Coordinates of C-alpha atoms (C1' of nucleotides) in Angstrom, one line a residue:
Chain A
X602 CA 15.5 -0.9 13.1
X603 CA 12.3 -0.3 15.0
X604 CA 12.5 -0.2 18.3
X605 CA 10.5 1.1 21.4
X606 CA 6.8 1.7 21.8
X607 CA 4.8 4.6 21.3
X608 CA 1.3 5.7 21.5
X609 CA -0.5 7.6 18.8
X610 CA -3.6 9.4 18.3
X611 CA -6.2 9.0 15.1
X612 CA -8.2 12.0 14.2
X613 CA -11.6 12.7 12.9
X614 CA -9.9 12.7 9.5
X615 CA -8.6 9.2 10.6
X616 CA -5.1 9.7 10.4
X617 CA -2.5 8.9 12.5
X618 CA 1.2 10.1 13.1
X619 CA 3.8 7.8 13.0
X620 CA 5.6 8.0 15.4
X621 CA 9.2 10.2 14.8
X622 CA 12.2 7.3 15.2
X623 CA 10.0 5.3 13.3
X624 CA 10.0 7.6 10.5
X625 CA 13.9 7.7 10.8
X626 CA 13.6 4.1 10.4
X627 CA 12.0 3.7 7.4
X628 CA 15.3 6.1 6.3
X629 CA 13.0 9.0 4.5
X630 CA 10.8 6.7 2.4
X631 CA 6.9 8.6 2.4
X632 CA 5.4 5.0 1.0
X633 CA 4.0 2.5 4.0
X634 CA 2.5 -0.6 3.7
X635 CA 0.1 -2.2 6.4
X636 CA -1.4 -5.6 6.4
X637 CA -3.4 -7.7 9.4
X638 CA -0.5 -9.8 11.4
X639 CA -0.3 -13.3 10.1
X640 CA -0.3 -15.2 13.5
X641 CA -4.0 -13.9 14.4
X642 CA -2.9 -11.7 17.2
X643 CA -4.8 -9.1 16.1
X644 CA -2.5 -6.2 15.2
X645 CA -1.2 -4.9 12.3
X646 CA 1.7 -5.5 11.1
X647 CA 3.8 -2.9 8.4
X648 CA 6.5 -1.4 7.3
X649 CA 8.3 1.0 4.3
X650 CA 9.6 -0.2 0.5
X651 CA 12.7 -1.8 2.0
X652 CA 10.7 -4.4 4.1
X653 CA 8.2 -5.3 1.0
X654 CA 11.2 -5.7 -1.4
X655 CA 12.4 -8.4 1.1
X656 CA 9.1 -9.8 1.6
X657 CA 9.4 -9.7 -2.0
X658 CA 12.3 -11.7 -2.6
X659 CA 11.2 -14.0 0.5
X660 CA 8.2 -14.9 -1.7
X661 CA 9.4 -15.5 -4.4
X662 CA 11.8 -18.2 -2.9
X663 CA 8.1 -20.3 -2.4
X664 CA 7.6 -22.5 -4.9
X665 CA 5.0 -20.8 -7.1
X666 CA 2.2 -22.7 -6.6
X667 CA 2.2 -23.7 -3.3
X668 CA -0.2 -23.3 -1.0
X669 CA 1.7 -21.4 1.3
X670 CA 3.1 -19.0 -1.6
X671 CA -0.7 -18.5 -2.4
X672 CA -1.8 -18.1 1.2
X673 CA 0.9 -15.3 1.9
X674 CA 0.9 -13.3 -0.8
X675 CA -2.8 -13.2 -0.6
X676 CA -2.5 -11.6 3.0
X677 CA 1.3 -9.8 2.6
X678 CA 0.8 -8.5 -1.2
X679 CA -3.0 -8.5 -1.8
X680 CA -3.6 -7.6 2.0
X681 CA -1.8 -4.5 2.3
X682 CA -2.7 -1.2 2.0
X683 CA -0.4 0.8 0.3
X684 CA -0.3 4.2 1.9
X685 CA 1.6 7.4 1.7
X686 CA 3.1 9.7 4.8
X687 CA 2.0 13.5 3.9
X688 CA 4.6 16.3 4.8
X689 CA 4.3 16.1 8.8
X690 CA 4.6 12.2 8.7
X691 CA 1.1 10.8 9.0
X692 CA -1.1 8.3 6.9
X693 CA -4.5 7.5 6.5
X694 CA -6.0 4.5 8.7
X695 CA -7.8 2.0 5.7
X696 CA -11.5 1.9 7.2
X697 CA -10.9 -2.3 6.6
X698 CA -8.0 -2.5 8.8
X699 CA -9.0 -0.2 11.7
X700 CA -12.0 -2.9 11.9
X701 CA -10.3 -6.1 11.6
X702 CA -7.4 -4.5 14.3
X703 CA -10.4 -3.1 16.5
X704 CA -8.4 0.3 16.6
X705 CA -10.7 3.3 17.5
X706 CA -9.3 6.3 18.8
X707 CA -5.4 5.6 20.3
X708 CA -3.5 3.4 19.4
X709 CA 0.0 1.7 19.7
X710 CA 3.1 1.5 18.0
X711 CA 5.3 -1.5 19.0
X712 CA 8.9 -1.9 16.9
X713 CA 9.5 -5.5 15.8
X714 CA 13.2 -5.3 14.4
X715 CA 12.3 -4.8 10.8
X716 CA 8.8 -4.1 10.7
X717 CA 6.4 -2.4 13.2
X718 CA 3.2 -3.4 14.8
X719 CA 0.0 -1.0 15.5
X720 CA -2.3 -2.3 18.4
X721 CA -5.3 -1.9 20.0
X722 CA -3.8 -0.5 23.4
X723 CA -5.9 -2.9 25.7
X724 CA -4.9 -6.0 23.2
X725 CA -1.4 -4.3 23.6
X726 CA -1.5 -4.6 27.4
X727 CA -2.7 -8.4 27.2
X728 CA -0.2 -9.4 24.8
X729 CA 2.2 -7.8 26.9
X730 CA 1.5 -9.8 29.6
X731 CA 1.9 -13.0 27.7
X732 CA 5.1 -11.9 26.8
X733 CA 6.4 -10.8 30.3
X734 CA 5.3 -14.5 31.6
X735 CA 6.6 -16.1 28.3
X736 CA 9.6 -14.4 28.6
X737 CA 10.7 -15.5 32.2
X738 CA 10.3 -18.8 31.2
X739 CA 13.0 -20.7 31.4
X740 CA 13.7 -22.5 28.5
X741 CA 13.1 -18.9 26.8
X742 CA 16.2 -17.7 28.6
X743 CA 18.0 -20.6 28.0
X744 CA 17.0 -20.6 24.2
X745 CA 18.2 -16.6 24.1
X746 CA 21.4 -17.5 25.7
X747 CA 22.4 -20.0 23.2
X748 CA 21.5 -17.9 20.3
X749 CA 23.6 -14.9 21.8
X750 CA 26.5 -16.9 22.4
X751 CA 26.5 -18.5 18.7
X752 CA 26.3 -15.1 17.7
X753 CA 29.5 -13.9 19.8
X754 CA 31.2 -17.4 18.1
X755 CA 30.6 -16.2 14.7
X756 CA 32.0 -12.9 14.8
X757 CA 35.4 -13.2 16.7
X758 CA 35.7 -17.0 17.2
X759 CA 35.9 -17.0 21.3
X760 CA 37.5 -14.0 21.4
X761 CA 34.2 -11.8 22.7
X762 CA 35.7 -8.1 21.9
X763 CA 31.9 -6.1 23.0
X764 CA 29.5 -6.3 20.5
X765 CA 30.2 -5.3 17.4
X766 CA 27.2 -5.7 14.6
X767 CA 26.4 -2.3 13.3
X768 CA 22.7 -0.9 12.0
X769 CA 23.0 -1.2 8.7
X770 CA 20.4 0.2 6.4
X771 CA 16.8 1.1 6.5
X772 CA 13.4 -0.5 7.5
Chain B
X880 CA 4.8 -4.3 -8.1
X881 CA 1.3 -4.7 -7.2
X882 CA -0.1 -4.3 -4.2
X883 CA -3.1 -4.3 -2.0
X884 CA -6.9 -4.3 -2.9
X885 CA -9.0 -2.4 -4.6
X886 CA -12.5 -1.9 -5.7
X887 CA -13.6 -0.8 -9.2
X888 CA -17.7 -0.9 -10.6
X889 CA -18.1 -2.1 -14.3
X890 CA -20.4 1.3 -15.8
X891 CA -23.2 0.8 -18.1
X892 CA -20.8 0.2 -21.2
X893 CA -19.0 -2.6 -19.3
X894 CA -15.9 -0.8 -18.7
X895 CA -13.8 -0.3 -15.5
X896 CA -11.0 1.9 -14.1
X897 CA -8.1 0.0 -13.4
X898 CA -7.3 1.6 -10.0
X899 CA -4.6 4.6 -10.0
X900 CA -2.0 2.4 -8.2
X901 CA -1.7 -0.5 -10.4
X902 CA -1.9 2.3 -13.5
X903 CA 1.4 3.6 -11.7
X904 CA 2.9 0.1 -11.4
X905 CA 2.0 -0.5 -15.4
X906 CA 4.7 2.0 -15.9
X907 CA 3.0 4.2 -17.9
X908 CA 2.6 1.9 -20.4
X909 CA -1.8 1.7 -22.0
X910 CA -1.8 -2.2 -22.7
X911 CA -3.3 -4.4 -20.9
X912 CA -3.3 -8.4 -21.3
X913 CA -6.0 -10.1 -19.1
X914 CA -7.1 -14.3 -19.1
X915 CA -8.6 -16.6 -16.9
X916 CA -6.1 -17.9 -14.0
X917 CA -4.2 -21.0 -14.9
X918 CA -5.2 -22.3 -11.4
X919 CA -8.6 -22.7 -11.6
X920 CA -9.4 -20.5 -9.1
X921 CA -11.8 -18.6 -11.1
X922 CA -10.8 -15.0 -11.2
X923 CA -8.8 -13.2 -14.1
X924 CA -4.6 -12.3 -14.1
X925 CA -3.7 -9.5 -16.0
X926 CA -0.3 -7.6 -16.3
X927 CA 1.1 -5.2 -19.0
X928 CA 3.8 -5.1 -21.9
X929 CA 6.8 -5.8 -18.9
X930 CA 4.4 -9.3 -17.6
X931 CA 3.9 -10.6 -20.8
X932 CA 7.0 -10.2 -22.5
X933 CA 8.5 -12.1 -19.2
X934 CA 5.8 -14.6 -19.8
X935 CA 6.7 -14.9 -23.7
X936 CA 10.6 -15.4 -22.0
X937 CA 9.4 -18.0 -19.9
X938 CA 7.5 -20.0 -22.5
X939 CA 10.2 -20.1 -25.2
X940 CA 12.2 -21.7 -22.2
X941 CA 10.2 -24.7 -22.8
X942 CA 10.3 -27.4 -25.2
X943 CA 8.8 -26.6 -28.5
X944 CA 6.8 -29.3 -28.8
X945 CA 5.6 -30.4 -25.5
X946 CA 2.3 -30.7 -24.0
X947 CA 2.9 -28.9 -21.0
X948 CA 4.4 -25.3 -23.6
X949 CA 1.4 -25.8 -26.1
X950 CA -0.9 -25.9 -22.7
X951 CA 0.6 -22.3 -21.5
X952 CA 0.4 -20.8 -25.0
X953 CA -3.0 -21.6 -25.4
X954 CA -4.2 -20.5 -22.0
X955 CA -1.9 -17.2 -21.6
X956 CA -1.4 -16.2 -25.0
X957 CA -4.3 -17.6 -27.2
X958 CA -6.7 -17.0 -24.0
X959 CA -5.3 -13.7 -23.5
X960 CA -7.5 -10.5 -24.3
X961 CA -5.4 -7.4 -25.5
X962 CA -6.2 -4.2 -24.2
X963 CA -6.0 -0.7 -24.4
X964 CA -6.7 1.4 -21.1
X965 CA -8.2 4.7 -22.8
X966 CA -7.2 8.2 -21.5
X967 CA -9.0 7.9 -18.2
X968 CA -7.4 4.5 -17.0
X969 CA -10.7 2.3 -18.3
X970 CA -10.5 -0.8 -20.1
X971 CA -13.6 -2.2 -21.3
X972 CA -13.4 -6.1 -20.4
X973 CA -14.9 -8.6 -23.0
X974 CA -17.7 -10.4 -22.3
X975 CA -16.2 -14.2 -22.7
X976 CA -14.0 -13.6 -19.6
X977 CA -16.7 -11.4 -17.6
X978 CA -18.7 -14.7 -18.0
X979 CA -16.0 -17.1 -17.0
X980 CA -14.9 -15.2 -14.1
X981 CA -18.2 -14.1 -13.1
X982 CA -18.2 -10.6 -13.4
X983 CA -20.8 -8.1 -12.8
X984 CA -21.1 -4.9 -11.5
X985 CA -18.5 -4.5 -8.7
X986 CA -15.0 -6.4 -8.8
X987 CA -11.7 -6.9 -6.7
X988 CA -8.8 -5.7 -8.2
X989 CA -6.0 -7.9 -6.2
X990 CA -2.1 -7.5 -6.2
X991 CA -0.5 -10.5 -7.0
X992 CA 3.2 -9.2 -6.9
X993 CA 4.0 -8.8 -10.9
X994 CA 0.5 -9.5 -12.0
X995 CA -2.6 -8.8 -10.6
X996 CA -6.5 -10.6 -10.4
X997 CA -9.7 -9.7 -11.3
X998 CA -12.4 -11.3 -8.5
X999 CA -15.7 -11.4 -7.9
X1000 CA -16.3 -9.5 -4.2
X1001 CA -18.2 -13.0 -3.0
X1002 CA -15.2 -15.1 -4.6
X1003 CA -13.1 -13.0 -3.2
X1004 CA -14.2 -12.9 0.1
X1005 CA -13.8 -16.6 0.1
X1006 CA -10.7 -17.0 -1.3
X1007 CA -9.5 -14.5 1.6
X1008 CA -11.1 -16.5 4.0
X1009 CA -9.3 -19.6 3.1
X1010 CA -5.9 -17.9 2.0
X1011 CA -6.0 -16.8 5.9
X1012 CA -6.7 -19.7 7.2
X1013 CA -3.9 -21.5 5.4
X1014 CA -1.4 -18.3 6.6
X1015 CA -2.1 -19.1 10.0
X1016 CA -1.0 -22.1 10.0
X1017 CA 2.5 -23.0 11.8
X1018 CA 3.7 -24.5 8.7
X1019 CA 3.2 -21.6 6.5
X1020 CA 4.7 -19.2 9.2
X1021 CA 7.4 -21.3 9.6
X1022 CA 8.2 -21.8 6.0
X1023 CA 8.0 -18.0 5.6
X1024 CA 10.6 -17.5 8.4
X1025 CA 12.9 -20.1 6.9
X1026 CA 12.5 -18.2 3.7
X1027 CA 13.0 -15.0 5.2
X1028 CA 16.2 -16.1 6.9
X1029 CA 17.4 -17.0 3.9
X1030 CA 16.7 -13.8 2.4
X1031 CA 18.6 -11.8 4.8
X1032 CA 21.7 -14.3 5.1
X1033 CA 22.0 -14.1 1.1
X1034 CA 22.0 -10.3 1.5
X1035 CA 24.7 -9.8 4.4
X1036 CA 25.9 -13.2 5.0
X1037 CA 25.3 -13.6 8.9
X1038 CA 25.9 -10.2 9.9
X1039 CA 22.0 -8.4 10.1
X1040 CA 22.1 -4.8 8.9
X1041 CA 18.8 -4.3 8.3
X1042 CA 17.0 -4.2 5.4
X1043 CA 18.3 -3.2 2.2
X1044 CA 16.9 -4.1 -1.3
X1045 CA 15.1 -1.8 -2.9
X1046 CA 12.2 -2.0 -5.7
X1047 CA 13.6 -2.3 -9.5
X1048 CA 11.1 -2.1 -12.2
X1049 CA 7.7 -2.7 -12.6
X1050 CA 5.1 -6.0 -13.4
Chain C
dA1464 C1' -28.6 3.6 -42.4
dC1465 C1' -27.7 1.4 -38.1
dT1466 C1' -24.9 -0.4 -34.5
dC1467 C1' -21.0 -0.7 -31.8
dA1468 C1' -17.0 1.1 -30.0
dA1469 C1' -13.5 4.5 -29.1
dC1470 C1' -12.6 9.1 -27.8
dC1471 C1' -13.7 13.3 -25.3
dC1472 C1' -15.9 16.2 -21.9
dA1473 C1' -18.2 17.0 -17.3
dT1474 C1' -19.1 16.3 -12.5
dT1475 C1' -18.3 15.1 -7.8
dG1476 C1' -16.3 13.4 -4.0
dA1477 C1' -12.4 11.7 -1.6
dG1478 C1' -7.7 12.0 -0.6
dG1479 C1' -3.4 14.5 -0.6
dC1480 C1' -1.1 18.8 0.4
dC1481 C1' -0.4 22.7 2.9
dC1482 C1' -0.7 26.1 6.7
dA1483 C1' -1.5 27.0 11.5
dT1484 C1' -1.2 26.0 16.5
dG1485 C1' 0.0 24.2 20.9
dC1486 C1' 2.4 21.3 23.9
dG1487 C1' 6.4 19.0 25.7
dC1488 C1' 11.0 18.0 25.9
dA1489 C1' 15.6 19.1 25.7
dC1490 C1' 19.1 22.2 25.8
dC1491 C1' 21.3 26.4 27.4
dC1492 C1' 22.4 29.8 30.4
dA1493 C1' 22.4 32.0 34.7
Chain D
dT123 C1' 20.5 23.1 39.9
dG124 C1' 16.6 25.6 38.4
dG125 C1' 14.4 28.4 35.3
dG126 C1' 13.7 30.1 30.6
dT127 C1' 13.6 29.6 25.8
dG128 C1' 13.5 27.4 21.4
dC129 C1' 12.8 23.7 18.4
dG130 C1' 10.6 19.5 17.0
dC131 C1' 6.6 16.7 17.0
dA132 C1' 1.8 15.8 17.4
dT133 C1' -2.6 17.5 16.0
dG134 C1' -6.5 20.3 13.8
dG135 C1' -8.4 22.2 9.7
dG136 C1' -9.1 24.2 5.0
dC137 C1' -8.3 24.0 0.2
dC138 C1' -7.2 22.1 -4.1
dT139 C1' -6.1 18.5 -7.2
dC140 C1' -6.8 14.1 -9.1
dA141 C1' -9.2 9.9 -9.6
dA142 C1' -13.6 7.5 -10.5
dT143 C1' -17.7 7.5 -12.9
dG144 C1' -21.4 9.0 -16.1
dG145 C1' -22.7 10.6 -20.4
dG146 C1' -22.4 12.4 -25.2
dT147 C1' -20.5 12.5 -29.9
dT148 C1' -18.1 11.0 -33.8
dG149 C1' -16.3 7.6 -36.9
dA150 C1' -15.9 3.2 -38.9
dG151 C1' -17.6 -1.1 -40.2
dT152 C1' -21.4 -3.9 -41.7

DNA sequence: ACTCAACCCATTGAGGCCCATGCGCACCCA
DNA sequence: TGGGTGCGCATGGGCCTCAATGGGTTGAGT
């Protein structure tokens, strides 16, 4: 899973390194894919073979030619760039994307569970601060409560024993 | 599977180079079936020997005799051009679908998962433009996450560990 | 004989691969 | 607990390979 934040450099060569637990993430896979976030936030959004096999299989669940099958595999499978981590663990920024994410010279490195997002480190600090408000609110407590507790249900029916849920493979 | 974008130029003899990527995701294999999208939407499909024997699978699936087969045979099979990439990865494309798609001198090569499309850049650009539009809507990212979901409870029913299907063959 | 197309060769430019370096963090030992 | 040392990670740079494109030649068909 990707977790944590990091902040990474891109060279004159425009590369960047990604960042080391997120490498361990992706479980030793060299191949990344990168695409602009669907939500218009701004960031990009990727991740390595394991996450486009599910988006894979998500897709293909769509009925084939819906409008909304059409519309995301345009920006998942058609918008991604399909990249590949040389030996120390960096890949080569798409000119395309680095304009559409406004990303210059640093950048940032946000895990999102099974995928990771790359901001723009001022857009990264305004988001943020959405987020810290959002996530006081209380119905976003109350909503995060409920969903915990279901989970605690459904793994040892009332009888809460610590968590338990394991990582399982890779991202 | 095939992924992402990419720009090709048609040369003076009104041949292309089908981009190094999608030669990978052929699978090695020199044939190359291309016609006009079923949808209207103006641009070309294409796929190799792996597409179109899935496609001749899928057609012999329907009725012999109905409309809606003899419709599909005659677009994707009668409509279909038959290639052969030479040793450089070039297929020359012929002139009745160059016409009908509105081909020039510069074209989009577009992933479209086990197929891919043939544009033309100001088509193209459109079709983005809309195809974003539409993936921003709350429906669309709400009918992916539903999707999604049911992607990962089919894989480990309840219990998240991660991602974990992996790519199988090719398009 | 002429035309068209397929096959082959050449060039160049970008991208991938590899080596080198320096810094910071963590661990170890005193 | 503090200082030293070593390894891992981020970064810079050079080289070499491969992909994209242009052009030429040969063979077959008309």
């Amino acid at each position: 899973m990707f977790v944590s934040t990091y902040e990474s450099a891109i060279d004159a060569k425009g590369r960047v390194s990604i960042p080391a637990p997120f490498r361990a993430a992706l479980g030793g896979g060299t191949r990344i894919f990168l695409w602009q976030a669907l939500d218009g936030s701004g960031c990009l959004e990727g991740g390595g073979d394991a996450l486009m096999a599910m988006y894979r299989a998500t897709l293909t669940r769509l009925a084939p030619q819906s409008e909304v099958r059409k519309a995301l595999v345009n920006r998942i499978i058609a918008g991604s760039a399909d990249l590949k981590m040389d030996e120390t663990g960096r890949i080569k920024l798409p000119e395309n994307l680095c304009k559409a994410a406004e990303l210059t010279d640093r950048i940032k490195f946000a895990g999102n569970m099974d995928s990771f997002q790359i901001w723009n480190p001022e857009k990264h600090a305004a988001f943020n601060a959405a987020m810290e408000a959002a996530a006081a609110a209380p119905e976003t407590l109350e909503a995060f409560g409920r969903a915990y507790s279901e989970v605690l249900h459904q793994q040892g029916v009332g009888n809460y024993m610590g968590p338990k849920l394991v990582e399982g493979g890779e991202g």
